[in-house]
Amino acid sequence: MIVRIGEFQAAPGQAEALKAFLLSLSDYICNSPGCLSYEVLCPVDEADRLMVIERWESAEQHRASVQAYPKDKMQAAMSLFAAPPSGGYYSLAQAQA
């Protein structure tokens, strides 16, 4: 299992619209092969910044989900972003035996 953490910066005045867009992705992502969970987080003190935490069986399945998402829908959402999203893949740390 891998964890994908994505960070998003909303364009000025677009924080609520970006949050709504990210939340609208839930059904698509959660129904994608290999998705284990999807959460949108809003920092308490930064309304224009959002995070998404996704758990996947593999990074390849996450990338396949992104590639399969309709390009026109993603293009329509681009005005909500102040900057390109950033993020990375993480594995769970486990204690040494």
PDB file of N, CA and C in Angstrom:
ATOM      1  N   MET A   1       0.836  -1.181   0.000  1.00  0.00           N
ATOM      2  CA  MET A   1       0.000   0.000   0.000  1.00  0.00           C
ATOM      3  C   MET A   1       0.879   1.242   0.000  1.00  0.00           C
ATOM      4  N   ILE A   2       0.419   2.265  -0.711  1.00  0.00           N
ATOM      5  CA  ILE A   2       1.092   3.553  -0.695  1.00  0.00           C
ATOM      6  C   ILE A   2       0.074   4.630  -0.296  1.00  0.00           C
ATOM      7  N   VAL A   3       0.607   5.740   0.200  1.00  0.00           N
ATOM      8  CA  VAL A   3      -0.220   6.899   0.539  1.00  0.00           C
ATOM      9  C   VAL A   3       0.216   8.026  -0.381  1.00  0.00           C
ATOM     10  N   ARG A   4      -0.741   8.645  -1.016  1.00  0.00           N
ATOM     11  CA  ARG A   4      -0.480   9.799  -1.877  1.00  0.00           C
ATOM     12  C   ARG A   4      -0.983  11.033  -1.133  1.00  0.00           C
ATOM     13  N   ILE A   5      -0.084  11.993  -0.891  1.00  0.00           N
ATOM     14  CA  ILE A   5      -0.461  13.245  -0.263  1.00  0.00           C
ATOM     15  C   ILE A   5      -0.302  14.340  -1.299  1.00  0.00           C
ATOM     16  N   GLY A   6      -1.403  15.017  -1.600  1.00  0.00           N
ATOM     17  CA  GLY A   6      -1.402  16.101  -2.573  1.00  0.00           C
ATOM     18  C   GLY A   6      -1.703  17.422  -1.887  1.00  0.00           C
ATOM     19  N   GLU A   7      -1.031  18.480  -2.329  1.00  0.00           N
ATOM     20  CA  GLU A   7      -1.259  19.812  -1.776  1.00  0.00           C
ATOM     21  C   GLU A   7      -1.727  20.740  -2.887  1.00  0.00           C
ATOM     22  N   PHE A   8      -2.717  21.554  -2.559  1.00  0.00           N
ATOM     23  CA  PHE A   8      -3.352  22.429  -3.528  1.00  0.00           C
ATOM     24  C   PHE A   8      -3.460  23.844  -2.976  1.00  0.00           C
ATOM     25  N   GLN A   9      -3.143  24.815  -3.796  1.00  0.00           N
ATOM     26  CA  GLN A   9      -3.282  26.228  -3.442  1.00  0.00           C
ATOM     27  C   GLN A   9      -4.363  26.818  -4.331  1.00  0.00           C
ATOM     28  N   ALA A  10      -5.403  27.354  -3.702  1.00  0.00           N
ATOM     29  CA  ALA A  10      -6.509  27.922  -4.460  1.00  0.00           C
ATOM     30  C   ALA A  10      -6.143  29.287  -5.022  1.00  0.00           C
ATOM     31  N   ALA A  11      -6.653  29.574  -6.202  1.00  0.00           N
ATOM     32  CA  ALA A  11      -6.529  30.913  -6.780  1.00  0.00           C
ATOM     33  C   ALA A  11      -7.320  31.870  -5.878  1.00  0.00           C
ATOM     34  N   PRO A  12      -6.974  33.148  -5.900  1.00  0.00           N
ATOM     35  CA  PRO A  12      -7.694  34.113  -5.047  1.00  0.00           C
ATOM     36  C   PRO A  12      -9.206  34.023  -5.244  1.00  0.00           C
ATOM     37  N   GLY A  13      -9.908  33.897  -4.131  1.00  0.00           N
ATOM     38  CA  GLY A  13     -11.360  33.825  -4.156  1.00  0.00           C
ATOM     39  C   GLY A  13     -11.941  32.497  -4.600  1.00  0.00           C
ATOM     40  N   GLN A  14     -11.096  31.484  -4.805  1.00  0.00           N
ATOM     41  CA  GLN A  14     -11.562  30.196  -5.334  1.00  0.00           C
ATOM     42  C   GLN A  14     -11.466  29.038  -4.344  1.00  0.00           C
ATOM     43  N   ALA A  15     -11.206  29.329  -3.070  1.00  0.00           N
ATOM     44  CA  ALA A  15     -11.002  28.254  -2.087  1.00  0.00           C
ATOM     45  C   ALA A  15     -12.225  27.330  -1.981  1.00  0.00           C
ATOM     46  N   GLU A  16     -13.419  27.907  -1.883  1.00  0.00           N
ATOM     47  CA  GLU A  16     -14.616  27.068  -1.755  1.00  0.00           C
ATOM     48  C   GLU A  16     -14.874  26.270  -3.029  1.00  0.00           C
ATOM     49  N   ALA A  17     -14.636  26.881  -4.174  1.00  0.00           N
ATOM     50  CA  ALA A  17     -14.831  26.169  -5.445  1.00  0.00           C
ATOM     51  C   ALA A  17     -13.816  25.041  -5.594  1.00  0.00           C
ATOM     52  N   LEU A  18     -12.572  25.274  -5.182  1.00  0.00           N
ATOM     53  CA  LEU A  18     -11.559  24.217  -5.254  1.00  0.00           C
ATOM     54  C   LEU A  18     -11.911  23.084  -4.305  1.00  0.00           C
ATOM     55  N   LYS A  19     -12.353  23.429  -3.105  1.00  0.00           N
ATOM     56  CA  LYS A  19     -12.760  22.386  -2.158  1.00  0.00           C
ATOM     57  C   LYS A  19     -13.914  21.573  -2.736  1.00  0.00           C
ATOM     58  N   ALA A  20     -14.891  22.243  -3.326  1.00  0.00           N
ATOM     59  CA  ALA A  20     -16.022  21.531  -3.925  1.00  0.00           C
ATOM     60  C   ALA A  20     -15.554  20.624  -5.060  1.00  0.00           C
ATOM     61  N   PHE A  21     -14.617  21.099  -5.886  1.00  0.00           N
ATOM     62  CA  PHE A  21     -14.081  20.271  -6.973  1.00  0.00           C
ATOM     63  C   PHE A  21     -13.391  19.028  -6.414  1.00  0.00           C
ATOM     64  N   LEU A  22     -12.524  19.211  -5.426  1.00  0.00           N
ATOM     65  CA  LEU A  22     -11.803  18.069  -4.854  1.00  0.00           C
ATOM     66  C   LEU A  22     -12.769  17.080  -4.215  1.00  0.00           C
ATOM     67  N   LEU A  23     -13.791  17.583  -3.535  1.00  0.00           N
ATOM     68  CA  LEU A  23     -14.792  16.688  -2.953  1.00  0.00           C
ATOM     69  C   LEU A  23     -15.593  15.966  -4.032  1.00  0.00           C
ATOM     70  N   SER A  24     -15.823  16.637  -5.166  1.00  0.00           N
ATOM     71  CA  SER A  24     -16.589  16.016  -6.253  1.00  0.00           C
ATOM     72  C   SER A  24     -15.842  14.842  -6.889  1.00  0.00           C
ATOM     73  N   LEU A  25     -14.536  14.788  -6.700  1.00  0.00           N
ATOM     74  CA  LEU A  25     -13.733  13.697  -7.248  1.00  0.00           C
ATOM     75  C   LEU A  25     -13.869  12.404  -6.455  1.00  0.00           C
ATOM     76  N   SER A  26     -14.453  12.475  -5.275  1.00  0.00           N
ATOM     77  CA  SER A  26     -14.489  11.330  -4.366  1.00  0.00           C
ATOM     78  C   SER A  26     -15.051  10.064  -5.003  1.00  0.00           C
ATOM     79  N   ASP A  27     -16.224  10.146  -5.626  1.00  0.00           N
ATOM     80  CA  ASP A  27     -16.817   8.934  -6.223  1.00  0.00           C
ATOM     81  C   ASP A  27     -15.921   8.362  -7.313  1.00  0.00           C
ATOM     82  N   TYR A  28     -15.409   9.238  -8.184  1.00  0.00           N
ATOM     83  CA  TYR A  28     -14.533   8.771  -9.264  1.00  0.00           C
ATOM     84  C   TYR A  28     -13.306   8.062  -8.687  1.00  0.00           C
ATOM     85  N   ILE A  29     -12.631   8.709  -7.749  1.00  0.00           N
ATOM     86  CA  ILE A  29     -11.391   8.153  -7.203  1.00  0.00           C
ATOM     87  C   ILE A  29     -11.668   6.885  -6.404  1.00  0.00           C
ATOM     88  N   CYS A  30     -12.667   6.942  -5.529  1.00  0.00           N
ATOM     89  CA  CYS A  30     -12.952   5.771  -4.688  1.00  0.00           C
ATOM     90  C   CYS A  30     -13.400   4.553  -5.494  1.00  0.00           C
ATOM     91  N   ASN A  31     -13.944   4.781  -6.696  1.00  0.00           N
ATOM     92  CA  ASN A  31     -14.340   3.671  -7.561  1.00  0.00           C
ATOM     93  C   ASN A  31     -13.250   3.260  -8.544  1.00  0.00           C
ATOM     94  N   SER A  32     -12.098   3.892  -8.479  1.00  0.00           N
ATOM     95  CA  SER A  32     -10.972   3.530  -9.347  1.00  0.00           C
ATOM     96  C   SER A  32     -10.297   2.278  -8.812  1.00  0.00           C
ATOM     97  N   PRO A  33      -9.876   1.374  -9.697  1.00  0.00           N
ATOM     98  CA  PRO A  33      -9.201   0.158  -9.245  1.00  0.00           C
ATOM     99  C   PRO A  33      -7.985   0.488  -8.381  1.00  0.00           C
ATOM    100  N   GLY A  34      -7.924  -0.124  -7.223  1.00  0.00           N
ATOM    101  CA  GLY A  34      -6.774   0.037  -6.338  1.00  0.00           C
ATOM    102  C   GLY A  34      -6.907   1.119  -5.292  1.00  0.00           C
ATOM    103  N   CYS A  35      -7.964   1.934  -5.360  1.00  0.00           N
ATOM    104  CA  CYS A  35      -8.138   2.985  -4.365  1.00  0.00           C
ATOM    105  C   CYS A  35      -8.680   2.382  -3.073  1.00  0.00           C
ATOM    106  N   LEU A  36      -8.044   2.739  -1.969  1.00  0.00           N
ATOM    107  CA  LEU A  36      -8.479   2.260  -0.662  1.00  0.00           C
ATOM    108  C   LEU A  36      -9.192   3.351   0.137  1.00  0.00           C
ATOM    109  N   SER A  37      -8.800   4.623  -0.067  1.00  0.00           N
ATOM    110  CA  SER A  37      -9.485   5.728   0.611  1.00  0.00           C
ATOM    111  C   SER A  37      -9.075   7.056   0.000  1.00  0.00           C
ATOM    112  N   TYR A  38      -9.889   8.082   0.251  1.00  0.00           N
ATOM    113  CA  TYR A  38      -9.679   9.429  -0.289  1.00  0.00           C
ATOM    114  C   TYR A  38     -10.246  10.421   0.711  1.00  0.00           C
ATOM    115  N   GLU A  39      -9.419  11.386   1.147  1.00  0.00           N
ATOM    116  CA  GLU A  39      -9.855  12.401   2.103  1.00  0.00           C
ATOM    117  C   GLU A  39      -9.362  13.773   1.663  1.00  0.00           C
ATOM    118  N   VAL A  40     -10.223  14.773   1.816  1.00  0.00           N
ATOM    119  CA  VAL A  40      -9.855  16.158   1.548  1.00  0.00           C
ATOM    120  C   VAL A  40      -9.732  16.848   2.901  1.00  0.00           C
ATOM    121  N   LEU A  41      -8.593  17.509   3.123  1.00  0.00           N
ATOM    122  CA  LEU A  41      -8.339  18.198   4.387  1.00  0.00           C
ATOM    123  C   LEU A  41      -8.198  19.692   4.159  1.00  0.00           C
ATOM    124  N   CYS A  42      -8.761  20.465   5.081  1.00  0.00           N
ATOM    125  CA  CYS A  42      -8.679  21.926   5.028  1.00  0.00           C
ATOM    126  C   CYS A  42      -7.931  22.399   6.270  1.00  0.00           C
ATOM    127  N   PRO A  43      -6.754  23.016   6.113  1.00  0.00           N
ATOM    128  CA  PRO A  43      -6.045  23.536   7.283  1.00  0.00           C
ATOM    129  C   PRO A  43      -6.900  24.562   8.024  1.00  0.00           C
ATOM    130  N   VAL A  44      -6.818  24.532   9.329  1.00  0.00           N
ATOM    131  CA  VAL A  44      -7.624  25.412  10.169  1.00  0.00           C
ATOM    132  C   VAL A  44      -7.289  26.877   9.936  1.00  0.00           C
ATOM    133  N   ASP A  45      -6.028  27.171   9.673  1.00  0.00           N
ATOM    134  CA  ASP A  45      -5.593  28.571   9.599  1.00  0.00           C
ATOM    135  C   ASP A  45      -5.232  29.055   8.196  1.00  0.00           C
ATOM    136  N   GLU A  46      -5.487  28.258   7.154  1.00  0.00           N
ATOM    137  CA  GLU A  46      -5.161  28.656   5.784  1.00  0.00           C
ATOM    138  C   GLU A  46      -6.283  28.237   4.846  1.00  0.00           C
ATOM    139  N   ALA A  47      -7.245  29.111   4.654  1.00  0.00           N
ATOM    140  CA  ALA A  47      -8.429  28.757   3.871  1.00  0.00           C
ATOM    141  C   ALA A  47      -8.123  28.478   2.409  1.00  0.00           C
ATOM    142  N   ASP A  48      -7.035  29.032   1.875  1.00  0.00           N
ATOM    143  CA  ASP A  48      -6.726  28.871   0.452  1.00  0.00           C
ATOM    144  C   ASP A  48      -5.884  27.642   0.138  1.00  0.00           C
ATOM    145  N   ARG A  49      -5.531  26.866   1.143  1.00  0.00           N
ATOM    146  CA  ARG A  49      -4.695  25.685   0.934  1.00  0.00           C
ATOM    147  C   ARG A  49      -5.500  24.451   1.314  1.00  0.00           C
ATOM    148  N   LEU A  50      -5.391  23.404   0.516  1.00  0.00           N
ATOM    149  CA  LEU A  50      -6.078  22.147   0.808  1.00  0.00           C
ATOM    150  C   LEU A  50      -5.106  20.991   0.612  1.00  0.00           C
ATOM    151  N   MET A  51      -5.407  19.888   1.265  1.00  0.00           N
ATOM    152  CA  MET A  51      -4.614  18.673   1.100  1.00  0.00           C
ATOM    153  C   MET A  51      -5.554  17.512   0.813  1.00  0.00           C
ATOM    154  N   VAL A  52      -5.038  16.563   0.065  1.00  0.00           N
ATOM    155  CA  VAL A  52      -5.771  15.329  -0.212  1.00  0.00           C
ATOM    156  C   VAL A  52      -4.881  14.168   0.203  1.00  0.00           C
ATOM    157  N   ILE A  53      -5.442  13.266   0.961  1.00  0.00           N
ATOM    158  CA  ILE A  53      -4.722  12.051   1.353  1.00  0.00           C
ATOM    159  C   ILE A  53      -5.461  10.871   0.735  1.00  0.00           C
ATOM    160  N   GLU A  54      -4.725  10.125  -0.078  1.00  0.00           N
ATOM    161  CA  GLU A  54      -5.288   8.961  -0.759  1.00  0.00           C
ATOM    162  C   GLU A  54      -4.458   7.735  -0.396  1.00  0.00           C
ATOM    163  N   ARG A  55      -5.129   6.637  -0.211  1.00  0.00           N
ATOM    164  CA  ARG A  55      -4.442   5.363   0.006  1.00  0.00           C
ATOM    165  C   ARG A  55      -4.749   4.467  -1.193  1.00  0.00           C
ATOM    166  N   TRP A  56      -3.682   3.896  -1.750  1.00  0.00           N
ATOM    167  CA  TRP A  56      -3.784   3.073  -2.956  1.00  0.00           C
ATOM    168  C   TRP A  56      -3.026   1.772  -2.760  1.00  0.00           C
ATOM    169  N   GLU A  57      -3.450   0.761  -3.501  1.00  0.00           N
ATOM    170  CA  GLU A  57      -2.704  -0.496  -3.510  1.00  0.00           C
ATOM    171  C   GLU A  57      -1.326  -0.291  -4.132  1.00  0.00           C
ATOM    172  N   SER A  58      -1.234   0.626  -5.118  1.00  0.00           N
ATOM    173  CA  SER A  58       0.063   0.897  -5.749  1.00  0.00           C
ATOM    174  C   SER A  58       0.060   2.297  -6.364  1.00  0.00           C
ATOM    175  N   ALA A  59       1.250   2.845  -6.560  1.00  0.00           N
ATOM    176  CA  ALA A  59       1.399   4.144  -7.220  1.00  0.00           C
ATOM    177  C   ALA A  59       0.932   4.056  -8.670  1.00  0.00           C
ATOM    178  N   GLU A  60       1.137   2.912  -9.306  1.00  0.00           N
ATOM    179  CA  GLU A  60       0.721   2.738 -10.688  1.00  0.00           C
ATOM    180  C   GLU A  60      -0.792   2.864 -10.830  1.00  0.00           C
ATOM    181  N   GLN A  61      -1.528   2.332  -9.862  1.00  0.00           N
ATOM    182  CA  GLN A  61      -2.981   2.436  -9.918  1.00  0.00           C
ATOM    183  C   GLN A  61      -3.429   3.887  -9.739  1.00  0.00           C
ATOM    184  N   HIS A  62      -2.735   4.625  -8.885  1.00  0.00           N
ATOM    185  CA  HIS A  62      -3.049   6.055  -8.742  1.00  0.00           C
ATOM    186  C   HIS A  62      -2.804   6.781 -10.055  1.00  0.00           C
ATOM    187  N   ARG A  63      -1.644   6.548 -10.659  1.00  0.00           N
ATOM    188  CA  ARG A  63      -1.318   7.220 -11.919  1.00  0.00           C
ATOM    189  C   ARG A  63      -2.320   6.858 -13.019  1.00  0.00           C
ATOM    190  N   ALA A  64      -2.750   5.602 -13.047  1.00  0.00           N
ATOM    191  CA  ALA A  64      -3.739   5.182 -14.046  1.00  0.00           C
ATOM    192  C   ALA A  64      -5.066   5.912 -13.832  1.00  0.00           C
ATOM    193  N   SER A  65      -5.438   6.123 -12.597  1.00  0.00           N
ATOM    194  CA  SER A  65      -6.662   6.846 -12.284  1.00  0.00           C
ATOM    195  C   SER A  65      -6.575   8.292 -12.769  1.00  0.00           C
ATOM    196  N   VAL A  66      -5.438   8.924 -12.541  1.00  0.00           N
ATOM    197  CA  VAL A  66      -5.234  10.308 -12.990  1.00  0.00           C
ATOM    198  C   VAL A  66      -5.295  10.381 -14.514  1.00  0.00           C
ATOM    199  N   GLN A  67      -4.634   9.449 -15.191  1.00  0.00           N
ATOM    200  CA  GLN A  67      -4.622   9.438 -16.659  1.00  0.00           C
ATOM    201  C   GLN A  67      -6.009   9.208 -17.246  1.00  0.00           C
ATOM    202  N   ALA A  68      -6.838   8.445 -16.564  1.00  0.00           N
ATOM    203  CA  ALA A  68      -8.162   8.114 -17.086  1.00  0.00           C
ATOM    204  C   ALA A  68      -9.204   9.199 -16.811  1.00  0.00           C
ATOM    205  N   TYR A  69      -8.879  10.154 -15.927  1.00  0.00           N
ATOM    206  CA  TYR A  69      -9.852  11.204 -15.610  1.00  0.00           C
ATOM    207  C   TYR A  69     -10.072  12.067 -16.844  1.00  0.00           C
ATOM    208  N   PRO A  70     -11.325  12.405 -17.153  1.00  0.00           N
ATOM    209  CA  PRO A  70     -11.608  13.189 -18.370  1.00  0.00           C
ATOM    210  C   PRO A  70     -10.818  14.503 -18.426  1.00  0.00           C
ATOM    211  N   LYS A  71     -10.078  14.670 -19.501  1.00  0.00           N
ATOM    212  CA  LYS A  71      -9.204  15.845 -19.658  1.00  0.00           C
ATOM    213  C   LYS A  71      -9.994  17.148 -19.671  1.00  0.00           C
ATOM    214  N   ASP A  72     -11.192  17.138 -20.264  1.00  0.00           N
ATOM    215  CA  ASP A  72     -11.980  18.370 -20.326  1.00  0.00           C
ATOM    216  C   ASP A  72     -12.425  18.821 -18.939  1.00  0.00           C
ATOM    217  N   LYS A  73     -12.743  17.871 -18.056  1.00  0.00           N
ATOM    218  CA  LYS A  73     -13.134  18.228 -16.688  1.00  0.00           C
ATOM    219  C   LYS A  73     -11.946  18.802 -15.912  1.00  0.00           C
ATOM    220  N   MET A  74     -10.764  18.223 -16.119  1.00  0.00           N
ATOM    221  CA  MET A  74      -9.583  18.741 -15.433  1.00  0.00           C
ATOM    222  C   MET A  74      -9.238  20.131 -15.964  1.00  0.00           C
ATOM    223  N   GLN A  75      -9.336  20.304 -17.264  1.00  0.00           N
ATOM    224  CA  GLN A  75      -9.043  21.605 -17.870  1.00  0.00           C
ATOM    225  C   GLN A  75      -9.984  22.670 -17.329  1.00  0.00           C
ATOM    226  N   ALA A  76     -11.252  22.324 -17.162  1.00  0.00           N
ATOM    227  CA  ALA A  76     -12.242  23.272 -16.651  1.00  0.00           C
ATOM    228  C   ALA A  76     -11.931  23.703 -15.220  1.00  0.00           C
ATOM    229  N   ALA A  77     -11.249  22.849 -14.448  1.00  0.00           N
ATOM    230  CA  ALA A  77     -10.930  23.163 -13.049  1.00  0.00           C
ATOM    231  C   ALA A  77      -9.625  23.941 -12.893  1.00  0.00           C
ATOM    232  N   MET A  78      -8.842  24.078 -13.948  1.00  0.00           N
ATOM    233  CA  MET A  78      -7.515  24.691 -13.824  1.00  0.00           C
ATOM    234  C   MET A  78      -7.563  26.129 -13.295  1.00  0.00           C
ATOM    235  N   SER A  79      -8.632  26.865 -13.553  1.00  0.00           N
ATOM    236  CA  SER A  79      -8.721  28.252 -13.066  1.00  0.00           C
ATOM    237  C   SER A  79      -8.872  28.320 -11.547  1.00  0.00           C
ATOM    238  N   LEU A  80      -9.135  27.193 -10.893  1.00  0.00           N
ATOM    239  CA  LEU A  80      -9.274  27.161  -9.439  1.00  0.00           C
ATOM    240  C   LEU A  80      -7.933  27.126  -8.722  1.00  0.00           C
ATOM    241  N   PHE A  81      -6.869  26.775  -9.443  1.00  0.00           N
ATOM    242  CA  PHE A  81      -5.544  26.593  -8.855  1.00  0.00           C
ATOM    243  C   PHE A  81      -4.687  27.850  -8.992  1.00  0.00           C
ATOM    244  N   ALA A  82      -4.033  28.243  -7.895  1.00  0.00           N
ATOM    245  CA  ALA A  82      -3.087  29.363  -7.946  1.00  0.00           C
ATOM    246  C   ALA A  82      -1.741  28.898  -8.484  1.00  0.00           C
ATOM    247  N   ALA A  83      -1.454  27.620  -8.316  1.00  0.00           N
ATOM    248  CA  ALA A  83      -0.189  27.017  -8.743  1.00  0.00           C
ATOM    249  C   ALA A  83      -0.463  25.554  -9.032  1.00  0.00           C
ATOM    250  N   PRO A  84       0.427  24.907  -9.790  1.00  0.00           N
ATOM    251  CA  PRO A  84       0.233  23.475 -10.028  1.00  0.00           C
ATOM    252  C   PRO A  84       0.217  22.701  -8.705  1.00  0.00           C
ATOM    253  N   PRO A  85      -0.641  21.703  -8.594  1.00  0.00           N
ATOM    254  CA  PRO A  85      -0.652  20.887  -7.381  1.00  0.00           C
ATOM    255  C   PRO A  85       0.702  20.211  -7.170  1.00  0.00           C
ATOM    256  N   SER A  86       1.027  19.962  -5.926  1.00  0.00           N
ATOM    257  CA  SER A  86       2.257  19.228  -5.615  1.00  0.00           C
ATOM    258  C   SER A  86       1.893  18.048  -4.732  1.00  0.00           C
ATOM    259  N   GLY A  87       2.788  17.113  -4.637  1.00  0.00           N
ATOM    260  CA  GLY A  87       2.514  15.957  -3.788  1.00  0.00           C
ATOM    261  C   GLY A  87       3.538  14.870  -3.983  1.00  0.00           C
ATOM    262  N   GLY A  88       3.339  13.791  -3.270  1.00  0.00           N
ATOM    263  CA  GLY A  88       4.267  12.679  -3.358  1.00  0.00           C
ATOM    264  C   GLY A  88       3.644  11.400  -2.833  1.00  0.00           C
ATOM    265  N   TYR A  89       4.378  10.324  -3.041  1.00  0.00           N
ATOM    266  CA  TYR A  89       3.973   9.000  -2.584  1.00  0.00           C
ATOM    267  C   TYR A  89       4.757   8.657  -1.324  1.00  0.00           C
ATOM    268  N   TYR A  90       4.073   8.013  -0.375  1.00  0.00           N
ATOM    269  CA  TYR A  90       4.688   7.656   0.899  1.00  0.00           C
ATOM    270  C   TYR A  90       4.336   6.205   1.232  1.00  0.00           C
ATOM    271  N   SER A  91       5.229   5.563   1.945  1.00  0.00           N
ATOM    272  CA  SER A  91       4.920   4.249   2.490  1.00  0.00           C
ATOM    273  C   SER A  91       4.814   4.397   4.003  1.00  0.00           C
ATOM    274  N   LEU A  92       4.075   3.492   4.611  1.00  0.00           N
ATOM    275  CA  LEU A  92       3.918   3.545   6.054  1.00  0.00           C
ATOM    276  C   LEU A  92       5.207   3.070   6.726  1.00  0.00           C
ATOM    277  N   ALA A  93       5.658   3.841   7.700  1.00  0.00           N
ATOM    278  CA  ALA A  93       6.841   3.458   8.460  1.00  0.00           C
ATOM    279  C   ALA A  93       6.452   2.318   9.420  1.00  0.00           C
ATOM    280  N   GLN A  94       7.331   1.349   9.506  1.00  0.00           N
ATOM    281  CA  GLN A  94       7.075   0.227  10.400  1.00  0.00           C
ATOM    282  C   GLN A  94       8.260   0.060  11.325  1.00  0.00           C
ATOM    283  N   ALA A  95       7.952  -0.269  12.556  1.00  0.00           N
ATOM    284  CA  ALA A  95       9.008  -0.466  13.561  1.00  0.00           C
ATOM    285  C   ALA A  95       9.830  -1.697  13.203  1.00  0.00           C
ATOM    286  N   GLN A  96      11.119  -1.600  13.430  1.00  0.00           N
ATOM    287  CA  GLN A  96      12.016  -2.742  13.218  1.00  0.00           C
ATOM    288  C   GLN A  96      11.797  -3.772  14.315  1.00  0.00           C
ATOM    289  N   ALA A  97      11.782  -5.034  13.961  1.00  0.00           N
ATOM    290  CA  ALA A  97      11.574  -6.110  14.948  1.00  0.00           C
ATOM    291  C   ALA A  97      12.860  -6.423  15.668  1.00  0.00           C
TER     292      ALA A  97
END
